[in-house]
Amino acid sequence: LHRLKRGARQIAYYVYGKGSRRVLFIHGFLQGPFFTRAFLDHIDRADMQLICPSRPGFGYTSPAPDRKSYEQFVIDDALALLDAIDISKCTIAVHQLSSNHAYRIALAAPERFTSMLMISASPPLTDDGYMAHMDTATRVAAAAARYTPSVLKLINQMGIATYRKDGGPE
């Protein structure tokens, strides 16, 4: 876990691997991401380094001041992080519900990204028509990710608490 001060805010991010092939990993996790030892060994063998920032209001990253500015803070935080750790060009990888954010970041500075890797991710949701074809749980998560990220965080926290109550891992 690393922290970058940006004015009164902080950007939290994780770094995995020490390789020369650097990847900005826009993940769909509330905390982390965290990986297995086998995966980390693979990253090392592949000469990769994953830089994994948390979005505003997630993990230890300070929230955006308001919903209206949220998307711009996602972009600005990611680009400020790349500047701070001296990355001028890299691959951008996107995980699950983070595709809208990764696309916005890539479109804001296309000269900085050599390629995009999508991991269980969909094309960005440009309208609610996509949601009509999703199963209920995915539709709720997609709508929350798009319109109310704090509700998505709450839904996940409730789900984790229920999972643990029902005998899942602590």
Coordinates of N, CA, C and O in Angstrom, one line a residue:
L1 N 0.9 -1.2 0.0 CA 0.0 0.0 0.0 C 0.9 1.2 0.0 O 1.8 1.3 0.8
H2 N 0.6 2.1 -0.9 CA 1.3 3.4 -1.0 C 0.3 4.5 -1.0 O -0.9 4.3 -1.4
R3 N 0.7 5.7 -0.6 CA -0.2 6.9 -0.6 C 0.5 8.0 -1.2 O 1.7 8.3 -1.0
L4 N -0.2 8.7 -2.1 CA 0.3 9.9 -2.8 C -0.6 11.1 -2.3 O -1.8 11.1 -2.4
K5 N 0.1 12.1 -1.7 CA -0.7 13.3 -1.3 C -0.9 14.2 -2.6 O 0.0 14.4 -3.4
R6 N -2.1 14.6 -2.8 CA -2.5 15.5 -3.9 C -3.3 16.6 -3.3 O -4.6 16.5 -3.2
G7 N -2.7 17.7 -2.9 CA -3.4 18.8 -2.2 C -3.8 18.3 -0.9 O -3.1 17.7 -0.1
A8 N -5.1 18.5 -0.6 CA -5.7 18.0 0.7 C -6.1 16.6 0.6 O -6.5 16.0 1.6
R9 N -6.1 16.0 -0.6 CA -6.5 14.6 -0.8 C -5.3 13.7 -0.8 O -4.2 14.1 -1.0
Q10 N -5.7 12.4 -0.7 CA -4.6 11.3 -0.8 C -5.2 10.3 -1.8 O -6.4 10.0 -1.9
I11 N -4.2 9.8 -2.6 CA -4.5 8.7 -3.5 C -3.8 7.5 -3.0 O -2.6 7.5 -2.8
A12 N -4.6 6.4 -2.7 CA -4.0 5.2 -2.2 C -3.8 4.2 -3.5 O -4.7 4.2 -4.3
Y13 N -2.7 3.5 -3.5 CA -2.5 2.6 -4.6 C -1.6 1.5 -4.1 O -0.8 1.6 -3.2
Y14 N -1.7 0.3 -4.7 CA -0.9 -0.8 -4.5 C 0.1 -1.0 -5.7 O -0.3 -0.7 -6.8
V15 N 1.2 -1.5 -5.4 CA 2.2 -1.9 -6.5 C 2.6 -3.3 -6.3 O 3.0 -3.7 -5.2
Y16 N 2.5 -4.1 -7.3 CA 2.9 -5.5 -7.3 C 3.9 -5.7 -8.4 O 3.7 -5.3 -9.6
G17 N 5.0 -6.4 -8.1 CA 6.0 -6.7 -9.1 C 7.0 -5.6 -9.2 O 6.7 -4.4 -8.8
K18 N 8.2 -5.9 -9.8 CA 9.2 -4.9 -10.0 C 9.7 -4.8 -11.4 O 10.7 -4.3 -11.7
G19 N 8.9 -5.4 -12.3 CA 9.3 -5.5 -13.7 C 9.3 -4.2 -14.5 O 8.8 -3.2 -14.0
S20 N 9.8 -4.3 -15.7 CA 9.9 -3.1 -16.5 C 8.6 -2.9 -17.4 O 8.4 -1.8 -17.9
R21 N 7.8 -3.9 -17.5 CA 6.5 -3.8 -18.2 C 5.4 -3.3 -17.2 O 4.9 -4.1 -16.5
R22 N 5.2 -2.0 -17.2 CA 4.3 -1.4 -16.3 C 2.9 -1.4 -16.8 O 2.6 -1.0 -17.9
V23 N 1.9 -1.7 -15.8 CA 0.5 -1.7 -16.2 C -0.3 -0.9 -15.1 O -0.1 -1.2 -13.9
L24 N -1.1 0.0 -15.6 CA -2.0 0.7 -14.7 C -3.3 -0.1 -14.6 O -4.0 -0.4 -15.6
F25 N -3.5 -0.7 -13.4 CA -4.6 -1.7 -13.3 C -5.8 -1.0 -12.6 O -5.7 -0.7 -11.4
I26 N -6.8 -0.7 -13.3 CA -8.1 0.0 -12.8 C -9.0 -1.2 -12.4 O -9.6 -1.8 -13.2
H27 N -9.0 -1.4 -11.1 CA -9.7 -2.6 -10.6 C -11.1 -2.3 -10.1 O -11.5 -1.2 -9.9
G28 N -11.9 -3.4 -9.8 CA -13.2 -3.2 -9.3 C -13.4 -3.6 -7.9 O -14.4 -4.1 -7.5
F29 N -12.3 -3.5 -7.1 CA -12.4 -3.9 -5.7 C -12.5 -2.7 -4.8 O -12.1 -1.6 -5.1
L30 N -13.2 -3.0 -3.6 CA -13.3 -1.9 -2.6 C -11.9 -1.7 -1.9 O -11.6 -0.5 -1.7
Q31 N -11.2 -2.7 -1.6 CA -9.9 -2.6 -1.1 C -8.9 -3.4 -2.0 O -9.4 -4.2 -2.8
G32 N -7.7 -3.1 -1.9 CA -6.7 -3.9 -2.7 C -6.5 -3.4 -4.1 O -6.5 -2.2 -4.3
P33 N -6.2 -4.2 -5.0 CA -6.5 -5.7 -5.1 C -5.4 -6.5 -4.4 O -4.3 -6.0 -4.2
F34 N -5.7 -7.7 -4.0 CA -4.8 -8.6 -3.4 C -4.7 -9.8 -4.3 O -5.7 -10.3 -4.9
F35 N -3.5 -10.4 -4.5 CA -3.3 -11.5 -5.4 C -2.7 -12.7 -4.7 O -2.0 -12.5 -3.6
T36 N -2.8 -13.9 -5.2 CA -2.2 -15.1 -4.7 C -0.7 -15.0 -4.9 O -0.2 -14.3 -5.8
R37 N 0.0 -15.8 -4.2 CA 1.5 -15.9 -4.3 C 1.8 -16.4 -5.7 O 2.8 -15.9 -6.4
A38 N 1.1 -17.4 -6.2 CA 1.3 -17.9 -7.6 C 1.2 -16.8 -8.6 O 2.0 -16.8 -9.6
F39 N 0.1 -16.0 -8.5 CA -0.1 -14.9 -9.5 C 1.1 -13.9 -9.4 O 1.6 -13.5 -10.4
L40 N 1.5 -13.6 -8.2 CA 2.6 -12.6 -8.0 C 3.9 -13.2 -8.6 O 4.7 -12.5 -9.2
D41 N 4.1 -14.5 -8.5 CA 5.3 -15.1 -9.1 C 5.2 -15.0 -10.6 O 6.3 -14.8 -11.2
H42 N 4.1 -15.2 -11.1 CA 3.9 -15.1 -12.6 C 4.2 -13.6 -13.1 O 4.8 -13.5 -14.1
I43 N 3.7 -12.7 -12.3 CA 4.0 -11.3 -12.6 C 5.5 -11.0 -12.7 O 6.0 -10.4 -13.6
D44 N 6.2 -11.6 -11.7 CA 7.7 -11.4 -11.7 C 8.3 -12.1 -12.9 O 9.2 -11.5 -13.5
R45 N 7.9 -13.3 -13.2 CA 8.5 -14.0 -14.3 C 8.2 -13.3 -15.6 O 9.0 -13.4 -16.6
A46 N 7.1 -12.6 -15.7 CA 6.7 -11.9 -16.9 C 7.3 -10.5 -17.0 O 7.0 -9.7 -17.9
D47 N 8.1 -10.1 -16.0 CA 8.8 -8.8 -16.0 C 7.7 -7.7 -16.0 O 7.9 -6.7 -16.7
M48 N 6.7 -7.9 -15.1 CA 5.6 -6.9 -15.1 C 5.6 -6.2 -13.7 O 6.1 -6.7 -12.7
Q49 N 5.0 -5.0 -13.7 CA 4.7 -4.3 -12.5 C 3.2 -3.8 -12.6 O 2.9 -3.1 -13.6
L50 N 2.4 -4.1 -11.7 CA 1.0 -3.6 -11.7 C 0.9 -2.4 -10.7 O 1.3 -2.5 -9.5
I51 N 0.4 -1.3 -11.2 CA 0.1 -0.1 -10.3 C -1.4 -0.1 -10.2 O -2.1 0.1 -11.2
C52 N -1.9 -0.2 -9.0 CA -3.4 -0.4 -8.8 C -3.9 0.7 -7.9 O -4.0 0.6 -6.7
P53 N -4.4 1.9 -8.5 CA -4.9 2.9 -7.7 C -6.4 2.6 -7.2 O -7.1 1.9 -7.9
S54 N -6.7 3.1 -6.1 CA -8.1 3.0 -5.6 C -8.8 4.3 -6.1 O -8.3 5.4 -6.0
R55 N -10.1 4.1 -6.5 CA -10.9 5.3 -7.0 C -11.3 6.1 -5.8 O -11.3 5.7 -4.7
P56 N -11.7 7.4 -6.1 CA -12.1 8.3 -5.0 C -13.2 7.6 -4.1 O -14.1 7.1 -4.6
G57 N -12.9 7.7 -2.8 CA -13.9 7.1 -1.9 C -13.7 5.6 -1.6 O -14.4 5.1 -0.8
F58 N -12.9 5.0 -2.3 CA -12.6 3.5 -2.1 C -11.3 3.3 -1.5 O -10.4 4.1 -1.7
G59 N -11.2 2.2 -0.7 CA -9.9 2.0 0.0 C -9.5 3.1 0.8 O -10.3 3.7 1.6
Y60 N -8.3 3.6 0.7 CA -7.8 4.7 1.5 C -7.7 6.0 0.6 O -7.1 6.9 1.0
T61 N -8.3 6.0 -0.6 CA -8.3 7.2 -1.4 C -9.4 8.1 -0.9 O -10.5 7.7 -0.7
S62 N -9.0 9.4 -0.8 CA -10.0 10.4 -0.4 C -11.1 10.5 -1.4 O -10.9 10.3 -2.6
P63 N -12.3 10.8 -0.9 CA -13.5 10.9 -1.8 C -13.4 12.2 -2.6 O -12.7 13.1 -2.2
A64 N -14.1 12.2 -3.7 CA -14.3 13.4 -4.5 C -15.2 14.3 -3.7 O -16.0 13.8 -2.9
P65 N -15.1 15.6 -3.9 CA -15.9 16.5 -3.1 C -17.4 16.4 -3.3 O -18.2 16.6 -2.4
D66 N -17.8 15.9 -4.5 CA -19.2 15.8 -4.8 C -19.3 14.8 -6.0 O -18.4 14.5 -6.7
R67 N -20.6 14.3 -6.2 CA -20.8 13.4 -7.3 C -20.5 14.0 -8.7 O -20.1 13.3 -9.6
K68 N -20.8 15.2 -8.8 CA -20.6 15.9 -10.1 C -19.2 15.9 -10.6 O -18.9 15.8 -11.8
S69 N -18.3 15.9 -9.6 CA -16.8 16.0 -10.0 C -16.2 14.6 -9.9 O -15.0 14.5 -10.2
Y70 N -16.9 13.6 -9.5 CA -16.3 12.2 -9.3 C -15.5 11.7 -10.5 O -14.4 11.3 -10.4
E71 N -16.1 11.7 -11.7 CA -15.5 11.2 -12.9 C -14.2 11.9 -13.2 O -13.2 11.3 -13.6
Q72 N -14.2 13.2 -13.0 CA -13.0 14.0 -13.3 C -11.9 13.7 -12.3 O -10.7 13.6 -12.7
F73 N -12.3 13.4 -11.1 CA -11.3 13.1 -10.1 C -10.7 11.7 -10.4 O -9.5 11.5 -10.1
V74 N -11.5 10.7 -10.9 CA -10.9 9.4 -11.2 C -9.8 9.6 -12.3 O -8.7 9.1 -12.2
I75 N -10.1 10.4 -13.3 CA -9.1 10.7 -14.4 C -7.9 11.4 -13.8 O -6.8 11.0 -14.0
D76 N -8.1 12.5 -13.1 CA -7.0 13.4 -12.6 C -6.2 12.6 -11.6 O -4.9 12.7 -11.6
D77 N -6.8 11.8 -10.7 CA -6.0 11.0 -9.8 C -5.1 10.0 -10.5 O -3.9 9.8 -10.2
A78 N -5.6 9.3 -11.5 CA -4.8 8.3 -12.2 C -3.7 8.9 -13.0 O -2.5 8.4 -12.9
L79 N -3.9 10.0 -13.6 CA -2.8 10.7 -14.4 C -1.8 11.3 -13.4 O -0.6 11.3 -13.7
A80 N -2.3 11.9 -12.3 CA -1.3 12.4 -11.3 C -0.5 11.3 -10.7 O 0.7 11.5 -10.5
L81 N -1.0 10.2 -10.5 CA -0.2 9.0 -10.0 C 0.8 8.6 -11.0 O 2.0 8.4 -10.6
L82 N 0.4 8.5 -12.3 CA 1.4 8.2 -13.3 C 2.6 9.2 -13.3 O 3.7 8.8 -13.5
D83 N 2.2 10.5 -13.2 CA 3.2 11.5 -13.2 C 4.2 11.4 -12.0 O 5.4 11.5 -12.1
A84 N 3.6 11.1 -10.8 CA 4.3 11.0 -9.6 C 5.3 9.9 -9.6 O 6.4 10.0 -9.0
I85 N 4.9 8.8 -10.2 CA 5.9 7.6 -10.2 C 6.6 7.5 -11.6 O 7.2 6.5 -11.9
D86 N 6.5 8.6 -12.3 CA 7.3 8.7 -13.5 C 7.1 7.6 -14.6 O 8.0 7.0 -15.1
I87 N 5.8 7.5 -14.9 CA 5.4 6.6 -16.0 C 4.8 7.5 -17.1 O 3.7 8.1 -17.0
S88 N 5.5 7.5 -18.3 CA 5.0 8.3 -19.4 C 4.1 7.5 -20.3 O 3.2 8.0 -21.0
K89 N 4.4 6.1 -20.4 CA 3.6 5.3 -21.3 C 3.5 3.9 -20.6 O 4.4 3.4 -20.0
C90 N 2.3 3.3 -20.7 CA 2.1 2.0 -20.1 C 0.8 1.4 -20.7 O 0.1 2.1 -21.5
T91 N 0.6 0.2 -20.4 CA -0.7 -0.5 -20.7 C -1.7 -0.1 -19.6 O -1.3 0.1 -18.5
I92 N -2.9 -0.1 -20.0 CA -4.0 0.1 -19.0 C -4.8 -1.2 -19.0 O -5.2 -1.7 -20.0
A93 N -5.0 -1.7 -17.8 CA -5.8 -2.9 -17.6 C -7.1 -2.6 -16.8 O -7.0 -1.7 -15.9
V94 N -8.2 -3.2 -17.2 CA -9.4 -2.8 -16.5 C -10.1 -4.1 -16.0 O -10.1 -5.1 -16.7
H95 N -10.7 -4.1 -14.8 CA -11.3 -5.3 -14.2 C -12.7 -5.0 -13.9 O -13.1 -4.0 -13.3
Q96 N -13.6 -5.9 -14.4 CA -15.0 -5.9 -14.1 C -15.7 -4.5 -14.3 O -15.6 -4.0 -15.4
L97 N -16.3 -3.9 -13.3 CA -17.1 -2.8 -13.4 C -16.4 -1.5 -13.6 O -16.9 -0.4 -13.6
S98 N -15.1 -1.6 -13.7 CA -14.2 -0.4 -13.9 C -14.0 0.1 -15.3 O -13.3 1.0 -15.5
S99 N -14.7 -0.5 -16.2 CA -14.4 -0.2 -17.6 C -14.7 1.2 -18.0 O -14.0 1.9 -18.7
N100 N -15.8 1.8 -17.5 CA -16.1 3.2 -17.7 C -15.0 4.1 -17.3 O -14.6 5.1 -18.0
H101 N -14.4 3.8 -16.1 CA -13.3 4.6 -15.6 C -12.1 4.5 -16.4 O -11.4 5.5 -16.8
A102 N -11.7 3.3 -16.8 CA -10.5 3.0 -17.6 C -10.6 3.7 -19.0 O -9.7 4.3 -19.4
Y103 N -11.8 3.7 -19.6 CA -12.0 4.3 -20.9 C -11.8 5.8 -20.7 O -11.2 6.5 -21.6
R104 N -12.4 6.4 -19.7 CA -12.3 7.8 -19.5 C -10.8 8.3 -19.3 O -10.4 9.3 -19.8
I105 N -10.1 7.5 -18.5 CA -8.7 7.8 -18.3 C -7.9 7.7 -19.6 O -7.1 8.6 -19.9
A106 N -8.1 6.6 -20.4 CA -7.4 6.4 -21.6 C -7.8 7.5 -22.6 O -6.9 8.0 -23.4
L107 N -9.0 7.9 -22.7 CA -9.4 9.0 -23.6 C -8.9 10.3 -23.2 O -8.7 11.2 -24.1
A108 N -8.7 10.5 -21.9 CA -8.1 11.8 -21.5 C -6.7 12.0 -21.8 O -6.2 13.2 -22.0
A109 N -5.9 10.9 -22.0 CA -4.5 11.0 -22.3 C -4.1 9.8 -23.2 O -3.3 9.0 -22.8
P110 N -4.6 9.7 -24.4 CA -4.4 8.5 -25.2 C -2.9 8.3 -25.6 O -2.5 7.2 -25.8
E111 N -2.1 9.4 -25.5 CA -0.7 9.2 -25.8 C 0.1 8.5 -24.7 O 1.2 8.0 -25.0
R112 N -0.5 8.3 -23.6 CA 0.1 7.7 -22.4 C -0.1 6.2 -22.4 O 0.6 5.5 -21.6
F113 N -1.0 5.7 -23.2 CA -1.4 4.3 -23.1 C -1.1 3.5 -24.4 O -1.6 4.0 -25.5
T114 N -0.4 2.4 -24.3 CA 0.0 1.7 -25.5 C -1.1 0.6 -25.9 O -1.2 0.3 -27.0
S115 N -1.8 0.2 -24.9 CA -2.9 -0.8 -25.1 C -3.8 -0.9 -23.9 O -3.5 -0.3 -22.9
M116 N -4.9 -1.6 -24.1 CA -5.8 -1.8 -23.0 C -6.1 -3.3 -22.9 O -6.4 -4.0 -24.0
L117 N -6.1 -3.8 -21.7 CA -6.5 -5.2 -21.4 C -7.7 -5.2 -20.6 O -7.8 -4.5 -19.6
M118 N -8.7 -6.0 -21.0 CA -10.0 -6.0 -20.3 C -10.1 -7.4 -19.6 O -10.0 -8.4 -20.3
I119 N -10.3 -7.4 -18.3 CA -10.4 -8.7 -17.5 C -11.8 -8.8 -16.9 O -12.2 -8.0 -16.0
S120 N -12.6 -9.6 -17.5 CA -14.0 -9.8 -17.0 C -14.7 -8.4 -17.1 O -15.6 -8.1 -16.2
A121 N -14.4 -7.6 -18.0 CA -15.0 -6.3 -18.1 C -15.8 -6.2 -19.4 O -15.6 -6.9 -20.3
S122 N -16.7 -5.2 -19.3 CA -17.6 -5.0 -20.5 C -17.2 -3.7 -21.1 O -16.5 -2.9 -20.6
P123 N -17.7 -3.5 -22.3 CA -17.6 -2.1 -22.9 C -18.2 -1.1 -22.0 O -19.1 -1.5 -21.2
P124 N -17.8 0.1 -22.0 CA -18.4 1.1 -21.1 C -19.9 1.2 -21.3 O -20.4 1.1 -22.4
L125 N -20.6 1.4 -20.2 CA -22.0 1.6 -20.3 C -22.3 3.1 -20.7 O -22.1 4.0 -20.0
T126 N -22.8 3.2 -22.0 CA -23.1 4.5 -22.5 C -24.5 4.9 -22.3 O -24.9 6.1 -22.4
D127 N -25.4 3.9 -22.1 CA -26.8 4.2 -21.8 C -27.4 3.0 -21.1 O -26.8 2.0 -20.9
D128 N -28.6 3.2 -20.5 CA -29.2 2.2 -19.7 C -29.7 1.0 -20.5 O -30.1 0.0 -19.9
G129 N -29.7 1.1 -21.8 CA -30.1 0.0 -22.7 C -29.3 -1.3 -22.4 O -29.9 -2.4 -22.5
Y130 N -28.0 -1.2 -22.1 CA -27.2 -2.3 -21.8 C -27.8 -3.1 -20.6 O -27.7 -4.3 -20.5
M131 N -28.2 -2.3 -19.6 CA -28.6 -2.9 -18.3 C -29.8 -3.8 -18.5 O -30.0 -4.7 -17.7
A132 N -30.7 -3.6 -19.4 CA -31.9 -4.4 -19.6 C -31.6 -5.8 -19.9 O -32.4 -6.7 -19.7
H133 N -30.3 -6.1 -20.4 CA -30.0 -7.5 -20.8 C -29.1 -8.2 -19.7 O -28.6 -9.3 -19.9
M134 N -28.9 -7.5 -18.6 CA -28.1 -8.1 -17.5 C -29.0 -8.8 -16.5 O -30.2 -8.5 -16.3
D135 N -28.4 -9.8 -15.8 CA -29.1 -10.4 -14.7 C -29.2 -9.4 -13.6 O -28.6 -8.4 -13.6
T136 N -30.1 -9.7 -12.6 CA -30.5 -8.7 -11.6 C -29.3 -8.2 -10.8 O -29.1 -7.0 -10.6
A137 N -28.4 -9.1 -10.3 CA -27.3 -8.7 -9.5 C -26.3 -7.9 -10.3 O -25.8 -6.8 -9.8
T138 N -26.1 -8.2 -11.5 CA -25.2 -7.4 -12.4 C -25.8 -6.1 -12.7 O -25.1 -5.1 -12.7
R139 N -27.1 -6.0 -12.9 CA -27.8 -4.8 -13.2 C -27.7 -3.8 -12.0 O -27.4 -2.6 -12.2
V140 N -27.9 -4.3 -10.8 CA -27.8 -3.5 -9.6 C -26.4 -3.0 -9.5 O -26.2 -1.8 -9.2
A141 N -25.4 -3.8 -9.6 CA -24.0 -3.4 -9.5 C -23.6 -2.4 -10.6 O -23.0 -1.4 -10.3
A142 N -24.1 -2.6 -11.8 CA -23.8 -1.7 -12.9 C -24.4 -0.3 -12.7 O -23.8 0.7 -12.9
A143 N -25.7 -0.3 -12.3 CA -26.4 0.9 -12.0 C -25.7 1.7 -10.9 O -25.5 2.9 -10.9
A144 N -25.3 1.0 -9.8 CA -24.7 1.6 -8.7 C -23.3 2.1 -9.1 O -22.9 3.3 -8.7
A145 N -22.5 1.4 -9.9 CA -21.2 1.8 -10.3 C -21.3 3.1 -11.2 O -20.5 4.0 -11.1
R146 N -22.4 3.2 -12.0 CA -22.6 4.3 -12.8 C -23.1 5.5 -12.1 O -22.7 6.7 -12.3
Y147 N -24.1 5.3 -11.3 CA -24.8 6.5 -10.7 C -24.5 6.8 -9.2 O -24.6 7.9 -8.8
T148 N -24.2 5.8 -8.5 CA -23.9 6.0 -7.0 C -22.9 5.0 -6.5 O -23.2 4.0 -5.9
P149 N -21.6 5.3 -6.7 CA -20.5 4.5 -6.3 C -20.6 4.2 -4.8 O -20.2 3.1 -4.4
S150 N -21.0 5.1 -4.0 CA -21.1 4.8 -2.6 C -22.1 3.7 -2.2 O -21.9 3.0 -1.3
V151 N -23.2 3.6 -3.0 CA -24.2 2.6 -2.8 C -23.5 1.2 -3.2 O -23.8 0.2 -2.5
L152 N -22.7 1.2 -4.2 CA -22.1 -0.1 -4.6 C -21.1 -0.5 -3.4 O -21.1 -1.7 -3.1
K153 N -20.4 0.4 -2.9 CA -19.6 0.1 -1.7 C -20.4 -0.5 -0.6 O -20.0 -1.5 0.0
L154 N -21.5 0.2 -0.3 CA -22.4 -0.3 0.8 C -23.0 -1.7 0.5 O -23.0 -2.6 1.4
I155 N -23.4 -1.9 -0.7 CA -23.9 -3.2 -1.1 C -22.9 -4.3 -0.9 O -23.1 -5.4 -0.4
N156 N -21.6 -4.0 -1.3 CA -20.6 -5.0 -1.2 C -20.2 -5.3 0.3 O -20.0 -6.4 0.7
Q157 N -20.2 -4.2 1.1 CA -19.9 -4.4 2.5 C -21.0 -5.2 3.2 O -20.7 -6.1 4.0
M158 N -22.3 -5.0 2.8 CA -23.4 -5.8 3.4 C -23.3 -7.2 3.0 O -23.5 -8.1 3.7
G159 N -22.9 -7.4 1.7 CA -22.8 -8.8 1.2 C -21.6 -9.5 1.9 O -21.8 -10.7 2.2
I160 N -20.5 -8.8 2.1 CA -19.4 -9.5 2.8 C -19.8 -9.8 4.2 O -19.5 -10.9 4.7
A161 N -20.5 -8.9 4.9 CA -20.9 -9.2 6.3 C -21.8 -10.4 6.4 O -21.7 -11.2 7.2
T162 N -22.8 -10.4 5.4 CA -23.7 -11.6 5.4 C -23.0 -12.9 5.1 O -23.3 -13.9 5.7
Y163 N -22.0 -12.8 4.1 CA -21.3 -14.0 3.8 C -20.5 -14.5 5.0 O -20.5 -15.7 5.3
R164 N -19.9 -13.6 5.7 CA -19.2 -14.0 6.9 C -20.1 -14.6 8.0 O -19.8 -15.6 8.7
K165 N -21.3 -14.0 8.2 CA -22.3 -14.4 9.1 C -22.8 -15.8 8.8 O -23.0 -16.6 9.7
D166 N -22.8 -16.1 7.5 CA -23.3 -17.4 7.1 C -22.2 -18.5 7.0 O -22.4 -19.5 6.4
G167 N -21.1 -18.2 7.6 CA -20.0 -19.2 7.7 C -18.9 -19.0 6.7 O -18.0 -19.9 6.6
G168 N -18.9 -18.0 5.9 CA -17.9 -17.7 4.9 C -16.6 -17.3 5.6 O -16.5 -17.2 6.9
P169 N -15.5 -17.2 4.9 CA -14.2 -16.8 5.5 C -14.3 -15.5 6.3 O -15.0 -14.6 5.9
E170 N -13.6 -15.5 7.4 CA -13.5 -14.2 8.1 C -12.4 -13.5 7.5 O -11.9 -12.5 7.6

